[in-house]
Tab-separated table of C-alpha atoms in Angstrom:
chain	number	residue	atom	x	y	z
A	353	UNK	CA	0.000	0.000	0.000
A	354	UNK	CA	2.939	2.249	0.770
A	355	UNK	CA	4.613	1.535	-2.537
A	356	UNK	CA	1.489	2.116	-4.417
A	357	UNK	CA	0.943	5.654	-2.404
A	358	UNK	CA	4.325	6.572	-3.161
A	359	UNK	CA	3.925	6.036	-6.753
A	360	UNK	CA	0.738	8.016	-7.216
A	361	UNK	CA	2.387	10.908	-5.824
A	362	UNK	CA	5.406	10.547	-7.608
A	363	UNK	CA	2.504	10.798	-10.900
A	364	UNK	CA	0.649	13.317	-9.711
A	365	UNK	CA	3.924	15.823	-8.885
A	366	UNK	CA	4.341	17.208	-12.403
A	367	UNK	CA	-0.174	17.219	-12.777
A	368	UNK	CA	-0.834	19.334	-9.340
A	369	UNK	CA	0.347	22.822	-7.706
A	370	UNK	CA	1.171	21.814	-4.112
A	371	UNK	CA	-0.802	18.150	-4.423
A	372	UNK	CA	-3.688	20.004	-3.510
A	373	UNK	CA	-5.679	20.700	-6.319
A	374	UNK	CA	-5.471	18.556	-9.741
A	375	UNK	CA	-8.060	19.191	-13.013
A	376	UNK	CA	-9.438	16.130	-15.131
A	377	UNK	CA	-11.790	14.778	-16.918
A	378	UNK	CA	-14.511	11.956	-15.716
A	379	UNK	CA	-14.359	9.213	-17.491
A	380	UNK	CA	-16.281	6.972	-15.223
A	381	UNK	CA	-18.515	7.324	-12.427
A	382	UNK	CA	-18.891	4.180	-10.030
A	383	UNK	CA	-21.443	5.001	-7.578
A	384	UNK	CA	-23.460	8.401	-6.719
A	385	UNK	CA	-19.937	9.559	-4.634
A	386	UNK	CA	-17.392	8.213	-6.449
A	387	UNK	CA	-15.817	8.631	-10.009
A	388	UNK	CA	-12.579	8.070	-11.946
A	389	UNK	CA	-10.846	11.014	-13.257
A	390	UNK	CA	-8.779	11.125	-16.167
A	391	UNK	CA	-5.480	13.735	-15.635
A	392	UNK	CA	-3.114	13.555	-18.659
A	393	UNK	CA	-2.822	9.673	-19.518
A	394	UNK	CA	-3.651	8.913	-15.674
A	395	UNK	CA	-6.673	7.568	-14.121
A	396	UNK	CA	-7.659	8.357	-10.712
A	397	UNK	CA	-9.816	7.224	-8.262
A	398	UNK	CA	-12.153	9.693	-6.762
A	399	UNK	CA	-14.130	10.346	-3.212
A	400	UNK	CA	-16.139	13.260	-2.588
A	401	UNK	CA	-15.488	14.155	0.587
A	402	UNK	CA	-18.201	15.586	2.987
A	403	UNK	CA	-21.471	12.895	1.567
A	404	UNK	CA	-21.954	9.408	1.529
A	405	UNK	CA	-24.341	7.990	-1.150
A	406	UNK	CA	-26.199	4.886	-0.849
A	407	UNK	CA	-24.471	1.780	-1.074
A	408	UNK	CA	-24.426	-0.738	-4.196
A	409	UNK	CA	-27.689	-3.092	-3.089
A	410	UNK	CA	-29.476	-0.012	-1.054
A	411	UNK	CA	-32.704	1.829	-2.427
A	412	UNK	CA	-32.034	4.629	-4.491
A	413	UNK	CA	-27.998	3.686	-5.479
A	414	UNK	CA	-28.739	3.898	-8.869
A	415	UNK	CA	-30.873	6.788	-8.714
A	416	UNK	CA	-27.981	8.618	-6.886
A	417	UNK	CA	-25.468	7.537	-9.434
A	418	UNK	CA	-27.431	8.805	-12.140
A	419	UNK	CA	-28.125	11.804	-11.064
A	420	UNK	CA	-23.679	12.256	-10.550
A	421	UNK	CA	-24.043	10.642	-13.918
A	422	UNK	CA	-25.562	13.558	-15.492
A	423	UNK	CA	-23.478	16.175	-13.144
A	424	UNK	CA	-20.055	15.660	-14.365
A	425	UNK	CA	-19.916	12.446	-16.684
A	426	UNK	CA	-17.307	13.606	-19.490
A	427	UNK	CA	-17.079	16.695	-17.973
A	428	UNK	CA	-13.912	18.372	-16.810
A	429	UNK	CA	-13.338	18.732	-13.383
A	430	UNK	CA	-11.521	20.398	-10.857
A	431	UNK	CA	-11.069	18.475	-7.785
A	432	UNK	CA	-9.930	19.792	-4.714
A	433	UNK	CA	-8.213	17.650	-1.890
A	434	UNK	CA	-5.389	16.589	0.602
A	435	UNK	CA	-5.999	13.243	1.430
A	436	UNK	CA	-6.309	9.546	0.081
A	437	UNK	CA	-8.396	7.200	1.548
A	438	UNK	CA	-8.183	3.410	3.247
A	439	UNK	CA	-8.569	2.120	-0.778
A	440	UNK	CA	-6.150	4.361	-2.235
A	441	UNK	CA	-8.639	7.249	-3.854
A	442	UNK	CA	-8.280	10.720	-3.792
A	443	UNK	CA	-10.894	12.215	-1.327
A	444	UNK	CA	-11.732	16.030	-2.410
A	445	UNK	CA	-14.296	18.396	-3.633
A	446	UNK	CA	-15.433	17.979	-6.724
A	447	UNK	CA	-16.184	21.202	-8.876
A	448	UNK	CA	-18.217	21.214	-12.049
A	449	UNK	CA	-17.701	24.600	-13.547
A	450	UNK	CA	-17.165	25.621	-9.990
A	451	UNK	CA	-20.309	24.191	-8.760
A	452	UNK	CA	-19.697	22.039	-6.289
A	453	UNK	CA	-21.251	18.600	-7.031
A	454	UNK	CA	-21.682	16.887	-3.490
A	455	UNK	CA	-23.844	19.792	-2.542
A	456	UNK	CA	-25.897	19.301	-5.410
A	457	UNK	CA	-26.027	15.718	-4.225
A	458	UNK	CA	-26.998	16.678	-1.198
A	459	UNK	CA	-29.431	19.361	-2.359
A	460	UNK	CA	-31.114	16.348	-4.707
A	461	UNK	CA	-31.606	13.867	-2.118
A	462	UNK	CA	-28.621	11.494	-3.198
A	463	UNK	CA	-27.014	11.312	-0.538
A	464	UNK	CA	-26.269	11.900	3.042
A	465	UNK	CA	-23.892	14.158	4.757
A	466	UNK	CA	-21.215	12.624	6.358
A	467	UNK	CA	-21.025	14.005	9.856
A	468	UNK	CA	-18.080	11.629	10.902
A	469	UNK	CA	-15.763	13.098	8.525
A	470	UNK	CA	-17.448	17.142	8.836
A	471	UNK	CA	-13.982	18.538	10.490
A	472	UNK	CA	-12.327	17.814	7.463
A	473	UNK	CA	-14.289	20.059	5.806
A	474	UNK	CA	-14.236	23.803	5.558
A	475	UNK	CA	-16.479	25.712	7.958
A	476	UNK	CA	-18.762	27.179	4.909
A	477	UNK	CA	-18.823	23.737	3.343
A	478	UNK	CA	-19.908	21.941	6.403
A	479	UNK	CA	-22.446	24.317	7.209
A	480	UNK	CA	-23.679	24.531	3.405
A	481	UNK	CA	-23.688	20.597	3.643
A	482	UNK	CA	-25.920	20.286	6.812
A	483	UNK	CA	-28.183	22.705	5.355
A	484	UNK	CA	-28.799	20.987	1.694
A	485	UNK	CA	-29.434	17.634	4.089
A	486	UNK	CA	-31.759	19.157	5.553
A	487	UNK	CA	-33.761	20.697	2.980
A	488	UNK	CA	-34.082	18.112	1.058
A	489	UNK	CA	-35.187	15.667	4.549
A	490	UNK	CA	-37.825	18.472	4.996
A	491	UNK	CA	-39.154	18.458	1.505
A	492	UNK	CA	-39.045	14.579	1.152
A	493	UNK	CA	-36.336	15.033	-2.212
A	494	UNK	CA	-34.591	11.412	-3.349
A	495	UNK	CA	-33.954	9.089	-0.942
A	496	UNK	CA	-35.780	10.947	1.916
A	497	UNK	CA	-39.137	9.937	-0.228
A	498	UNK	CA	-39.012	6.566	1.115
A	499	UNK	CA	-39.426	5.802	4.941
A	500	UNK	CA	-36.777	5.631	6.904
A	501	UNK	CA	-33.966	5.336	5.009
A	502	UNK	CA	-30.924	3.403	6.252
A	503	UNK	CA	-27.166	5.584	5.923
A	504	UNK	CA	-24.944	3.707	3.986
A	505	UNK	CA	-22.319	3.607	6.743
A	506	UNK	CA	-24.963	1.312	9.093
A	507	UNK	CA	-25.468	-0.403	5.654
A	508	UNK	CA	-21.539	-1.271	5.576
A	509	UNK	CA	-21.566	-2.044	9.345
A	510	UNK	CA	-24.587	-4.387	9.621
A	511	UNK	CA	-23.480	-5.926	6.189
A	512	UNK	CA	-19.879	-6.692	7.912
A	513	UNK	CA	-21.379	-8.292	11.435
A	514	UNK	CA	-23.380	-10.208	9.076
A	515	UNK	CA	-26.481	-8.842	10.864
């Protein structure tokens, strides 16, 4: 894992200003917070930090993978970040012709805000986050339609007891 860190840095040095902020295109989107971003001849793994989106066999996955479908599929992006994650992708905010697309996630019901992670985020962003959640809870938007709908990081934990 170390080696394979070390080497996506050493690719990403001559693509990035300070490792902080690289510009792509999406060439695939996996799930309705995650994509694979296309920088030069190099594909990268992608996490939007800040939401979690339902989870492969949950309600409403595909709907929320769609609806990043149509956001930034083949689009260039600029994503902004400064960490990797347990499975090696980039975790950072993803801007669509600087809008910011896990807000408009958020905003469409796609996913949920992920409170565990908020102090990684930047003040405005987490309180621009909580309040998209909320909005669309209160209105009923995407996955707050249905009743009671389960967060995809109980998913993951239930799924892992085997409960």
């Amino acid at each position: 894992m170390k080696l394979r860190s070390f080497v996506l840095l050493l690719l990403l040095l001559p693509l990035v200003t300070l490792a902080d902020e690289l510009v792509g295109k999406v060439v695939h989107v996996s799930d309705g917070d995650s994509m694979i971003v296309q920088v030069n001849e190099t594909k990268l793994r992608v996490r939007m930090h800040g939401i979690d989106a339902p989870e492969r066999t949950q309600p409403y996955n595909r709907k929320a993978r769609q609806s990043l479908v149509e956001l930034v599929a083949d689009r260039t992006v600029t994503v902004q970040y400064d960490k990797e994650d347990k499975y090696g992708r980039i975790v950072g905010k993803v801007l669509v012709n600087g809008t910011d697309a896990g807000l408009v996630q958020l905003q469409r019901g796609m996913a949920w805000f992920y409170r565990f992670y908020q102090d990684e985020l930047a003040p405005e962003d987490r309180a621009a986050y909580a309040q998209a959640e909320a909005a669309a809870r209160r209105e009923r938007r995407g996955l707050w339609a249905g009743s009671d709908p389960v967060p995809p990081w109980e998913f993951r934990r239930k799924r892992q007891s085997g409960k």
